[in-house]
Short mmCIF file of C-alpha atoms in Angstrom, two decimals:
data_model
loop_
_atom_site.label_atom_id
_atom_site.label_comp_id
_atom_site.label_asym_id
_atom_site.label_seq_id
_atom_site.Cartn_x
_atom_site.Cartn_y
_atom_site.Cartn_z
CA MET A 1 -8.64 16.91 7.57
CA THR A 2 -6.71 18.18 10.53
CA ASP A 3 -3.78 16.80 12.43
CA PRO A 4 -3.81 17.55 16.18
CA ASP A 5 -0.14 16.60 16.53
CA VAL A 6 1.14 19.47 14.36
CA VAL A 7 2.78 22.33 16.25
CA ASP A 8 4.14 25.68 15.12
CA ALA A 9 7.76 26.70 15.54
CA ASP A 10 6.88 28.43 18.82
CA GLY A 11 5.44 25.19 20.19
CA THR A 12 1.77 26.14 19.99
CA SER A 13 -0.79 23.74 18.59
CA ASN A 14 -1.75 24.17 14.96
CA GLN A 15 -4.43 22.36 12.97
CA GLN A 16 -3.04 21.93 9.51
CA ASP A 17 -4.60 20.91 6.23
CA GLY A 18 -3.59 17.27 5.81
CA ASP A 19 -3.76 16.83 2.05
CA GLY A 20 -0.77 14.52 1.83
CA ALA A 21 0.11 13.17 -1.59
CA ASP A 22 -1.65 9.96 -2.62
CA THR A 23 1.46 8.97 -4.55
CA PRO A 24 4.82 9.95 -3.04
CA LYS A 25 7.79 11.10 -5.06
CA ASP A 26 10.10 8.27 -6.02
CA THR A 27 13.00 10.03 -4.29
CA ASP A 28 11.13 10.04 -0.94
CA LEU A 29 9.07 6.92 -0.40
CA PRO A 30 8.73 4.36 -3.22
CA ARG A 31 5.23 3.18 -4.03
CA GLU A 32 6.05 -0.44 -3.21
CA VAL A 33 7.15 0.62 0.30
CA VAL A 34 3.90 2.51 0.83
CA ASP A 35 1.91 -0.52 -0.35
CA GLU A 36 3.79 -2.91 1.94
CA VAL A 37 3.55 -0.62 4.98
CA GLU A 38 -0.19 -0.31 4.38
CA ARG A 39 -0.51 -4.09 4.11
CA LEU A 40 1.48 -4.65 7.30
CA THR A 41 -0.52 -2.00 9.15
CA ARG A 42 -3.82 -3.61 8.20
CA LEU A 43 -2.54 -7.03 9.28
CA GLU A 44 -1.27 -5.58 12.56
CA ARG A 45 -4.70 -4.05 13.28
CA THR A 46 -6.47 -7.40 12.92
CA ALA A 47 -3.88 -9.68 14.53
CA VAL A 48 -4.57 -11.00 18.04
CA ASP A 49 -1.22 -12.61 18.87
CA GLU A 50 1.16 -10.11 20.50
CA ASN A 51 4.24 -11.60 18.79
CA GLU A 52 2.53 -11.35 15.42
CA ILE A 53 1.53 -7.74 16.07
CA GLU A 54 5.09 -6.88 17.08
CA ALA A 55 6.50 -8.59 13.98
CA TYR A 56 4.25 -6.58 11.65
CA GLU A 57 5.09 -3.34 13.46
CA ASN A 58 8.84 -4.00 13.44
CA ARG A 59 8.89 -4.87 9.74
CA SER A 60 6.93 -1.72 8.90
CA ASP A 61 9.31 0.41 10.98
CA GLU A 62 12.32 -1.18 9.26
CA LEU A 63 10.96 -0.34 5.81
CA LEU A 64 10.25 3.26 6.78
CA ASP A 65 13.59 3.68 8.58
CA GLU A 66 15.38 2.85 5.34
CA HIS A 67 13.89 6.04 3.88
CA ASP A 68 13.95 8.14 7.09
CA PHE A 69 10.15 8.12 7.40
CA THR A 70 7.91 7.45 10.36
CA SER A 71 4.28 6.37 10.69
CA ARG A 72 1.32 7.08 12.94
CA ILE A 73 -2.43 6.54 12.95
CA ARG A 74 -4.60 9.67 12.97
CA ASN A 75 -8.32 9.65 13.67
CA ASP A 76 -10.43 11.77 11.34
CA ASP A 77 -14.03 11.97 12.53
CA GLY A 78 -14.01 8.32 13.58
CA ASP A 79 -12.04 7.00 10.60
CA ASP A 80 -8.40 6.00 11.06
CA VAL A 81 -5.80 7.29 8.60
CA LEU A 82 -2.27 5.94 8.23
CA VAL A 83 0.08 8.93 8.02
CA LEU A 84 3.65 8.60 6.75
CA HIS A 85 5.90 11.60 7.39
CA PRO A 86 9.63 12.33 6.96
CA GLU A 87 11.40 11.77 10.28
CA GLU A 88 13.01 15.20 10.01
CA TRP A 89 9.60 16.86 10.52
CA HIS A 90 9.28 15.43 14.04
CA GLU A 91 10.46 16.51 17.45
CA ASP A 92 9.36 14.85 20.69
CA GLY A 93 6.50 13.06 18.95
CA ALA A 94 5.04 16.18 17.33
CA ILE A 95 5.36 17.60 13.83
CA ARG A 96 7.12 20.99 13.63
CA THR A 97 5.62 23.15 10.90
CA ASP A 98 8.85 25.12 10.57
CA ARG A 99 10.54 21.93 9.35
CA ILE A 100 8.05 21.24 6.56
CA GLU A 101 9.28 22.43 3.17
CA ASP A 102 6.97 20.37 0.93
CA ILE A 103 3.73 18.97 2.38
CA ASP A 104 3.41 16.66 -0.64
CA ARG A 105 6.19 14.51 0.80
CA ALA A 106 3.67 13.19 3.33
CA VAL A 107 1.51 10.17 2.51
CA GLU A 108 -1.97 9.61 3.93
CA ILE A 109 -3.88 6.34 3.51
CA PRO A 110 -7.46 5.89 4.80
CA LEU A 111 -7.68 2.61 6.70
CA GLU A 112 -11.43 2.56 7.06
CA GLY A 113 -14.48 3.40 5.03
CA ALA A 114 -16.32 1.07 2.71
CA GLU A 115 -14.05 -1.83 3.69
CA SER A 116 -13.36 -2.77 7.31
CA PRO A 117 -9.93 -4.11 8.39
CA ASP A 118 -11.47 -7.58 8.76
CA ASP A 119 -12.80 -7.41 5.20
CA TRP A 120 -9.39 -6.36 3.91
CA GLU A 121 -7.63 -9.21 5.71
CA ALA A 122 -10.03 -11.73 4.17
CA VAL A 123 -9.44 -10.22 0.73
CA ASP A 124 -5.67 -10.33 1.17
CA GLU A 125 -5.77 -13.96 2.32
CA HIS A 126 -7.88 -14.88 -0.73
CA ASN A 127 -5.46 -13.10 -3.06
CA ARG A 128 -2.38 -14.72 -1.48
CA ASP A 129 -3.99 -18.14 -1.89
CA LEU A 130 -4.41 -17.45 -5.60
CA VAL A 131 -0.78 -16.32 -5.82
CA ALA A 132 0.34 -19.58 -4.19
CA ALA A 133 -1.80 -21.61 -6.59
CA VAL A 134 -0.40 -19.85 -9.66
CA ARG A 135 3.17 -20.20 -8.38
CA ALA A 136 2.71 -23.91 -7.62
CA ASP A 137 1.16 -24.72 -11.00
CA HIS A 138 3.07 -22.38 -13.31
CA GLY A 139 6.34 -21.35 -11.68
CA ASP A 140 7.91 -18.28 -10.09
CA VAL A 141 7.66 -15.87 -13.03
CA HIS A 142 3.89 -16.17 -13.20
CA GLY A 143 3.78 -16.37 -9.41
CA ASP A 144 5.66 -13.09 -9.07
CA ASN A 145 3.28 -11.44 -11.52
CA ALA A 146 0.32 -12.78 -9.54
CA ALA A 147 1.87 -11.31 -6.38
CA MET A 148 2.11 -7.91 -8.08
CA LEU A 149 -1.54 -8.13 -9.02
CA ALA A 150 -2.45 -9.12 -5.45
CA ASP A 151 -0.67 -6.03 -4.11
CA PHE A 152 -2.49 -3.83 -6.60
CA ALA A 153 -5.94 -5.34 -6.01
CA GLY A 154 -5.67 -5.37 -2.22
CA ASN A 155 -4.00 -2.04 -1.58
CA HIS A 156 -5.65 0.03 -4.30
CA TYR A 157 -9.13 -1.47 -4.50
CA ALA A 158 -9.44 -3.71 -1.40
CA LYS A 159 -11.00 -6.40 -3.55
CA PRO A 160 -10.23 -9.95 -4.71
CA MET A 161 -8.02 -9.80 -7.77
CA ASP A 162 -10.31 -12.18 -9.65
CA GLU A 163 -13.02 -9.49 -9.33
CA LEU A 164 -10.98 -6.76 -11.01
CA THR A 165 -12.65 -5.24 -14.04
CA GLY A 166 -11.12 -4.88 -17.47
CA ASP A 167 -10.48 -1.18 -16.80
CA GLU A 168 -8.79 -1.95 -13.49
CA LEU A 169 -6.60 -4.60 -15.11
CA ALA A 170 -5.68 -2.08 -17.80
CA GLU A 171 -4.69 0.36 -15.04
CA PHE A 172 -2.58 -2.38 -13.45
CA ARG A 173 -0.70 -3.10 -16.68
CA THR A 174 -0.27 0.42 -18.06
CA GLU A 175 0.18 2.43 -14.86
CA TYR A 176 0.89 0.39 -11.72
CA VAL A 177 3.37 -2.07 -13.25
CA VAL A 178 5.17 0.61 -15.26
CA ARG A 179 5.51 3.12 -12.44
CA ASN A 180 5.70 1.07 -9.29
CA ALA A 181 6.55 -2.60 -9.75
CA TRP A 182 9.66 -2.82 -11.98
CA PRO A 183 9.14 -6.43 -13.13
CA SER A 184 11.87 -8.38 -14.89
CA GLU A 185 11.84 -8.73 -18.66
CA LYS A 186 10.59 -12.30 -18.30
CA GLN A 187 7.70 -11.09 -16.16
CA GLN A 188 6.79 -8.35 -18.61
CA ASN A 189 6.76 -10.78 -21.52
CA VAL A 190 4.16 -13.04 -19.89
CA LEU A 191 2.14 -10.52 -17.88
CA ALA A 192 -1.09 -10.94 -19.86
CA GLU A 193 -0.81 -14.71 -19.55
CA SER A 194 -0.18 -14.42 -15.82
CA ILE A 195 -3.37 -12.40 -15.40
CA GLU A 196 -5.31 -15.10 -17.24
CA LEU A 197 -3.77 -17.76 -14.98
CA VAL A 198 -4.96 -15.89 -11.90
CA PHE A 199 -8.54 -15.98 -13.16
CA GLU A 200 -8.10 -19.61 -14.17
CA ALA A 201 -6.95 -20.46 -10.63
CA ALA A 202 -10.05 -18.73 -9.29
CA THR A 203 -12.25 -20.50 -11.87
CA GLU A 204 -13.56 -17.12 -12.95
CA PRO A 205 -13.91 -15.78 -16.53
CA VAL A 206 -11.33 -13.24 -17.63
CA PRO A 207 -12.83 -9.74 -18.12
CA ASN A 208 -12.88 -8.17 -21.58
CA ARG A 209 -9.49 -8.19 -23.25
CA GLN A 210 -8.92 -4.43 -23.16
CA PHE A 211 -6.30 -4.99 -20.43
#
């Protein structure tokens, strides 16, 4: 991938390899911020009301500003990519290569491909409905766990959380929750039950119990 908005120290255009890290360092941009910015960006792209679009954009900018990052959409051969870069790399809207010490600090998230933005919005709405149902029937602890699962299913797999496989649920519990979500002790103690309640709310069978 190339980024047409990268310039060398002398101001000339430079097409740079854009292999940004899939998972940013905790000291730069926390995973939950990346997930939320991605979610807001997808919602912004499908919204039709100008006030709603502005609200999504402003919230995304606020989250990134807290970590001195900025965002832009880059087009790669017809596919849009959300690019998150440290603010210090920029000058007058362009990235200065002489300011980049570690390219892995950048984050790149494909916004298109197998799933269209409209598909993703429908998936997210479905998942949030399940979260609301679990919260209403079983309380905030289970509801918060369901919300974590919704973030994971939507942002990592772009699929309804009641369609996650046993392997994907195992990844959620052993990797995503441990590294990115920081649930309370109460949430951790009932996480397996919360997952079952999500599938119960969707009237779907729970996948094999390896999760």
